[in-house]
Each structure stands twice: as C-alpha cells, then as structure tokens.
Amino acid sequence: MEPPCYLRIDQVRTLLAEMGIELSERQIKRAADPDPNGKRKLPFFVDPIDGRLKIEKGTLVRIYREAQIDAENNSKI
C-alpha cells in the first residue's frame, strides 16, 4: 500500500492537466472554497502545519474516475 500523497491547489491543477482536464486556477479555487454551509465540492482540508489547502492525490483521481464511470453507466449505449 502506498503512503498518501497530499497535493496543494497548484499541484492539483498540474495533475488534472496531465489527465487531460484543463481547469483555471479560479475553477479549482472555487471547488476548494467552502460554500455557505461549510461544505467543499472537493475534499480539500487545511494542513495543520502550514495552513494551506491540500487534498490526497488518490482521492482526487478516484473522484474523477467515479464521475466517468457514472457517466458511462448512465449513457444510452
């Protein structure tokens, strides 16, 4: 089992670009910012040491894979 790999927002943008998902910095920031109820679109958390927002790499990739699988399952092919 691999140890977790935590990414900062700028690293998330790079990883997604490598996967073919081009998002602006603003789009990623919006997904990381909490809504009025305190919920985030993606499970970013505040690093207790440096105070930056981070997300686990495997979690981010899994979220996109699950979205793709759902889309494929809901298609009319």
Tab-separated table of C-alpha atoms in Angstrom, residues 15-50:
chain	number	residue	atom	x	y	z
A	15	LEU	CA	-2.193	16.719	-12.061
A	16	LEU	CA	-5.566	17.358	-13.683
A	17	ALA	CA	-3.878	18.875	-16.744
A	18	GLU	CA	-1.814	15.683	-17.075
A	19	MET	CA	-5.118	13.770	-17.049
A	20	GLY	CA	-6.475	15.979	-19.849
A	21	ILE	CA	-8.652	18.141	-17.591
A	22	GLU	CA	-7.798	21.781	-18.175
A	23	LEU	CA	-9.141	23.960	-15.369
A	24	SER	CA	-8.322	27.523	-14.487
A	25	GLU	CA	-6.867	28.415	-11.126
A	26	ARG	CA	-10.160	30.118	-10.306
A	27	GLN	CA	-12.193	26.968	-11.053
A	28	ILE	CA	-10.042	24.890	-8.736
A	29	LYS	CA	-10.165	27.567	-6.050
A	30	ARG	CA	-13.992	27.572	-6.281
A	31	ALA	CA	-14.054	23.797	-5.758
A	32	ALA	CA	-11.778	24.174	-2.746
A	33	ASP	CA	-13.647	27.057	-1.089
A	34	PRO	CA	-16.424	26.148	1.337
A	35	ASP	CA	-19.992	27.065	0.433
A	36	PRO	CA	-22.231	28.946	2.921
A	37	ASN	CA	-22.873	25.622	4.707
A	38	GLY	CA	-19.133	24.977	5.091
A	39	LYS	CA	-19.046	22.151	2.521
A	40	ARG	CA	-16.433	21.953	-0.217
A	41	LYS	CA	-17.050	20.493	-3.708
A	42	LEU	CA	-13.841	18.506	-3.347
A	43	PRO	CA	-12.464	17.173	-0.040
A	44	PHE	CA	-9.693	19.707	0.484
A	45	PHE	CA	-8.554	20.210	4.058
A	46	VAL	CA	-6.413	22.790	5.810
A	47	ASP	CA	-2.944	21.415	6.547
A	48	PRO	CA	-2.423	21.791	10.302
A	49	ILE	CA	1.255	22.647	9.881
A	50	ASP	CA	1.417	25.146	7.015
